[in-house]
Tab-separated table of C-alpha atoms in Angstrom:
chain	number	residue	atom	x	y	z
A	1	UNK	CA	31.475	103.801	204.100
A	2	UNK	CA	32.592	107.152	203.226
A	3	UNK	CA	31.830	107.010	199.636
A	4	UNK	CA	28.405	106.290	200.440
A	5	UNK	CA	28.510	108.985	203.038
A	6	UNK	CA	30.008	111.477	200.472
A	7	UNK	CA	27.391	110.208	197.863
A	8	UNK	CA	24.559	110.781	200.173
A	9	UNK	CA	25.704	114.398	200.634
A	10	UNK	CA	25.455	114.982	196.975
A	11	UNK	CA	21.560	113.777	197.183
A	12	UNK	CA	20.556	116.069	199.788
A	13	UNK	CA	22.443	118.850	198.183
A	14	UNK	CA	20.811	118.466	194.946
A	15	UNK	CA	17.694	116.938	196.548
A	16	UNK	CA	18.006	113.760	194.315
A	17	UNK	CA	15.328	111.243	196.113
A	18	UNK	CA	15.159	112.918	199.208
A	19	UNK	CA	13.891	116.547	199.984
A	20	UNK	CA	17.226	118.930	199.407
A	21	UNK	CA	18.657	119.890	203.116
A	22	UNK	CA	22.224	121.625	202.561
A	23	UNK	CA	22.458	120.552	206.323
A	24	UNK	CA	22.045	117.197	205.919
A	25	UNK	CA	24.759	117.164	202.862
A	26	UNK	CA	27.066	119.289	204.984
A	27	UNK	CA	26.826	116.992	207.528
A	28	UNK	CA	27.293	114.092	205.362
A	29	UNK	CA	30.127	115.361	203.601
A	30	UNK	CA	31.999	116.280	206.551
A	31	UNK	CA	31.964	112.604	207.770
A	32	UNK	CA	33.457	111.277	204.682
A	33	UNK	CA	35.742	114.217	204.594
A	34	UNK	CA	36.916	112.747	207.816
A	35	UNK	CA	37.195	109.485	206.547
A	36	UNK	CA	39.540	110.897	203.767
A	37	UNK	CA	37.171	110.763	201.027
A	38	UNK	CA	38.842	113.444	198.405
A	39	UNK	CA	34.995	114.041	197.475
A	40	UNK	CA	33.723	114.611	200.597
A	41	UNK	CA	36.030	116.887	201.149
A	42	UNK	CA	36.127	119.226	198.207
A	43	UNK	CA	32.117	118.966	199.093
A	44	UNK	CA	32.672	120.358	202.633
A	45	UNK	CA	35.061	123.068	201.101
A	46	UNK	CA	32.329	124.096	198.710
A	47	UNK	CA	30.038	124.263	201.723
A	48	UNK	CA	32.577	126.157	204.030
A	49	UNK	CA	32.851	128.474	200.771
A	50	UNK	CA	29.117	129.087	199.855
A	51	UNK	CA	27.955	128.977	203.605
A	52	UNK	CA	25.526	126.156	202.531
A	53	UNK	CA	24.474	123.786	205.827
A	54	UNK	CA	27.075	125.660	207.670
A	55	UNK	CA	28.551	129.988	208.088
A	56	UNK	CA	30.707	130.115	205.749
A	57	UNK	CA	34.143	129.930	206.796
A	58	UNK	CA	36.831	130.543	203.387
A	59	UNK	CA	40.009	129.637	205.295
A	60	UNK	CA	38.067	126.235	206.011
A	61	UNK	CA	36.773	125.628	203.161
A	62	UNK	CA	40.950	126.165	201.342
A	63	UNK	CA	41.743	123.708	204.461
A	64	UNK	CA	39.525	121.180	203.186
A	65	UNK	CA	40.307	121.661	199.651
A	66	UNK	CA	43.985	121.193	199.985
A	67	UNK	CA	43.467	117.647	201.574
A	68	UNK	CA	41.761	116.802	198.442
A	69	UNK	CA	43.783	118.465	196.021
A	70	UNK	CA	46.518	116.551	198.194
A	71	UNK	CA	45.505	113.491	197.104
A	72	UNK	CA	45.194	114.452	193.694
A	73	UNK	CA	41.996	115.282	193.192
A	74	UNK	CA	41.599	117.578	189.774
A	75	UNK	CA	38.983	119.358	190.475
A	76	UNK	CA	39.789	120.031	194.031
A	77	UNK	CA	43.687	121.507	192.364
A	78	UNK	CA	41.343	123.914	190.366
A	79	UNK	CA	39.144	125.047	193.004
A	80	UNK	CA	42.219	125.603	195.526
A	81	UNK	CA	43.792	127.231	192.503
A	82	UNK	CA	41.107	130.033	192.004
A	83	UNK	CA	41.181	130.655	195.669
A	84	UNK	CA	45.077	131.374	195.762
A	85	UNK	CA	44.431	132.980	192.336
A	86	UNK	CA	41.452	135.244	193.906
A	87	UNK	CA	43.102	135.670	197.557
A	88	UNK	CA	39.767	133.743	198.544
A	89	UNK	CA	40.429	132.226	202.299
A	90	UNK	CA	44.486	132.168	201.566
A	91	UNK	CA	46.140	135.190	200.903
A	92	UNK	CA	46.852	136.119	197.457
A	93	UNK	CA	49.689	134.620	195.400
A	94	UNK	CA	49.854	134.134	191.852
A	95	UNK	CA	52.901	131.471	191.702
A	96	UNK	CA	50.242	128.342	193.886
A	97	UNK	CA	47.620	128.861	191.504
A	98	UNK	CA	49.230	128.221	188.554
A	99	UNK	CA	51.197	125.749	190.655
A	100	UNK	CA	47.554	124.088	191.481
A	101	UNK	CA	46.195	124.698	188.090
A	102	UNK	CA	49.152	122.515	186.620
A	103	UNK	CA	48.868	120.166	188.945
A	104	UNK	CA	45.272	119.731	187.738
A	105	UNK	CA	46.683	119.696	184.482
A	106	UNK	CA	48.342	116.677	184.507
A	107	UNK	CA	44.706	114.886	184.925
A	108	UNK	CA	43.856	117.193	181.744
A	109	UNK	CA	41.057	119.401	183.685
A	110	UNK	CA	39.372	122.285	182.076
A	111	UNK	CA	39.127	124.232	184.391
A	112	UNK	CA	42.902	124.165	185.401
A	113	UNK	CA	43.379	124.419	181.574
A	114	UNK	CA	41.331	127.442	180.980
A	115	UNK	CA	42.914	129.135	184.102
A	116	UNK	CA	46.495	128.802	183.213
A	117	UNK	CA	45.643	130.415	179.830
A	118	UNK	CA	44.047	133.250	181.666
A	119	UNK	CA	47.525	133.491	184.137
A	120	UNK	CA	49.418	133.817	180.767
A	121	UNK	CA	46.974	136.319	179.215
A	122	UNK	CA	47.570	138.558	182.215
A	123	UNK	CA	51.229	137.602	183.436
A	124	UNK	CA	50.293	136.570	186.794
A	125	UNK	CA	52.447	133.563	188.488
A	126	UNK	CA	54.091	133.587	185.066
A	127	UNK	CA	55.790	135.728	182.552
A	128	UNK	CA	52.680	137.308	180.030
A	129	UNK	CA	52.973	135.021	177.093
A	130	UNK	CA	50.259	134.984	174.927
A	131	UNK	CA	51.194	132.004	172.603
A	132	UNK	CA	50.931	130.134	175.645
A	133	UNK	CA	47.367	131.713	177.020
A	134	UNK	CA	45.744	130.648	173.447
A	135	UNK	CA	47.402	126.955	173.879
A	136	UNK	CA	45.392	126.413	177.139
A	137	UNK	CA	42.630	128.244	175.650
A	138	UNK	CA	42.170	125.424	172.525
A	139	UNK	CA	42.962	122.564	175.191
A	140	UNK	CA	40.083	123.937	177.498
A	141	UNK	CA	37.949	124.940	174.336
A	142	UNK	CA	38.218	121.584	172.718
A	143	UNK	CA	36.816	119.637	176.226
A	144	UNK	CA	33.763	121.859	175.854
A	145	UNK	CA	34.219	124.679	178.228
A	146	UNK	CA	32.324	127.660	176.815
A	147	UNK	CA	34.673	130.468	178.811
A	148	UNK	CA	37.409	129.036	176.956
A	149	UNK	CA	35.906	128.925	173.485
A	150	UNK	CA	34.934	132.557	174.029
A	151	UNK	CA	38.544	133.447	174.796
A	152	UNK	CA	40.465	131.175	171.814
A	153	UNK	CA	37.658	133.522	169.468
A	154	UNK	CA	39.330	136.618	171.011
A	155	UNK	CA	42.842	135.394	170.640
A	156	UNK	CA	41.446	134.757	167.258
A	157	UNK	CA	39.651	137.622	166.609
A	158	UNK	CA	42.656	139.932	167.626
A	159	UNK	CA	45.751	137.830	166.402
A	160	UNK	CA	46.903	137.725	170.318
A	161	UNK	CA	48.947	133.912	170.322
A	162	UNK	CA	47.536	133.212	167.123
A	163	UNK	CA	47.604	134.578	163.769
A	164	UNK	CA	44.486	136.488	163.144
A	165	UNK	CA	41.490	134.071	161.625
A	166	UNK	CA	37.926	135.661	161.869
A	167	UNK	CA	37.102	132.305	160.424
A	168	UNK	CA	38.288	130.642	163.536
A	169	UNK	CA	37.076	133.445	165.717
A	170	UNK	CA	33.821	133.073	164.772
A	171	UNK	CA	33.535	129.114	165.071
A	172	UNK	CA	35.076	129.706	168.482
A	173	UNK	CA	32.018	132.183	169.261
A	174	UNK	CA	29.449	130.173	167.902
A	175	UNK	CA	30.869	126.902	169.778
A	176	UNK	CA	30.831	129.528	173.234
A	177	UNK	CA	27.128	130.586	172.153
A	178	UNK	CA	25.891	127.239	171.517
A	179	UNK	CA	26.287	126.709	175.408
């Protein structure tokens, strides 16, 4: 059963009622992987990418996370996202990560969400637009993610995609800090 397999993995990685091995949840990762378990495999990426229970191998680890972003996976889009966005195992190229981190979107991940905002902040994959940076920022801010808070208070702060609040900033700063 590869869900048990992949959920297995996840005990020996965090050593949850057996002694941690990253071995062990490599190994039990992989096999679901195999199976086609979209967990399992963004679980052998992560190993691939961290070298944990195996060398670490990057263009693996974006092999294994495109079959689970593939089968529409969110967090697996985001993770193969940053790597195209970070040239990480793939070579760089601006245009798939935001085309992962929208994907991601759809399924209304943070991670994707606070990404995008940080494509438009800088214009890369898509034209600079700041309006739009500070709209992924409050999406991503307003699930909880602290990076995101911290970046709607700059928008904030400095009137960049919103009009300037230092009321708004600092709520944004003290919702980041509070993490």
């Amino acid at each position: 059963n590869a869900v048990a397999q992949a959920n297995l993995a996840e005990c020996y990685e965090d050593g949850e009622g057996v002694e941690q091995d990253e071995e062990k949840a490599f190994f039990w990762y992989k096999k679901a992987a195999e199976q086609g378990n979209a967990v399992g495999q963004l679980g052998t990426g992560i190993c691939y990418e961290d070298g944990e229970g195996v060398e670490q191998d990057l263009e693996q680890a974006v092999y294994w996370y495109r079959k689970a972003a593939e089968q529409e996976y969110a967090r697996a889009q985001s993770v193969l996202g940053c790597c195209y966005h970070n040239g990480d195992g793939v070579e760089q190229d601006y245009e798939q990560a935001v085309y992962w981190f929208r994907e991601a979107i759809k399924q209304d991940d943070v991670v994707g969400q606070r990404n995008l905002g940080l494509c438009y902040e800088n214009g890369e994959g898509v034209e600079k637009d700041l309006e739009q940076a500070a709209y992924w920022y409050k999406e991503a801010a307003g699930q909880g993610d602290a990076d995101a808070q911290y970046r709607l208070g700059m928008c904030y702060e400095n009137g960049e995609g919103v009009e300037k609040d230092l009321e708004q900033a600092a709520y944004w700063y003290k919702e980041a800090a509070g993490q």
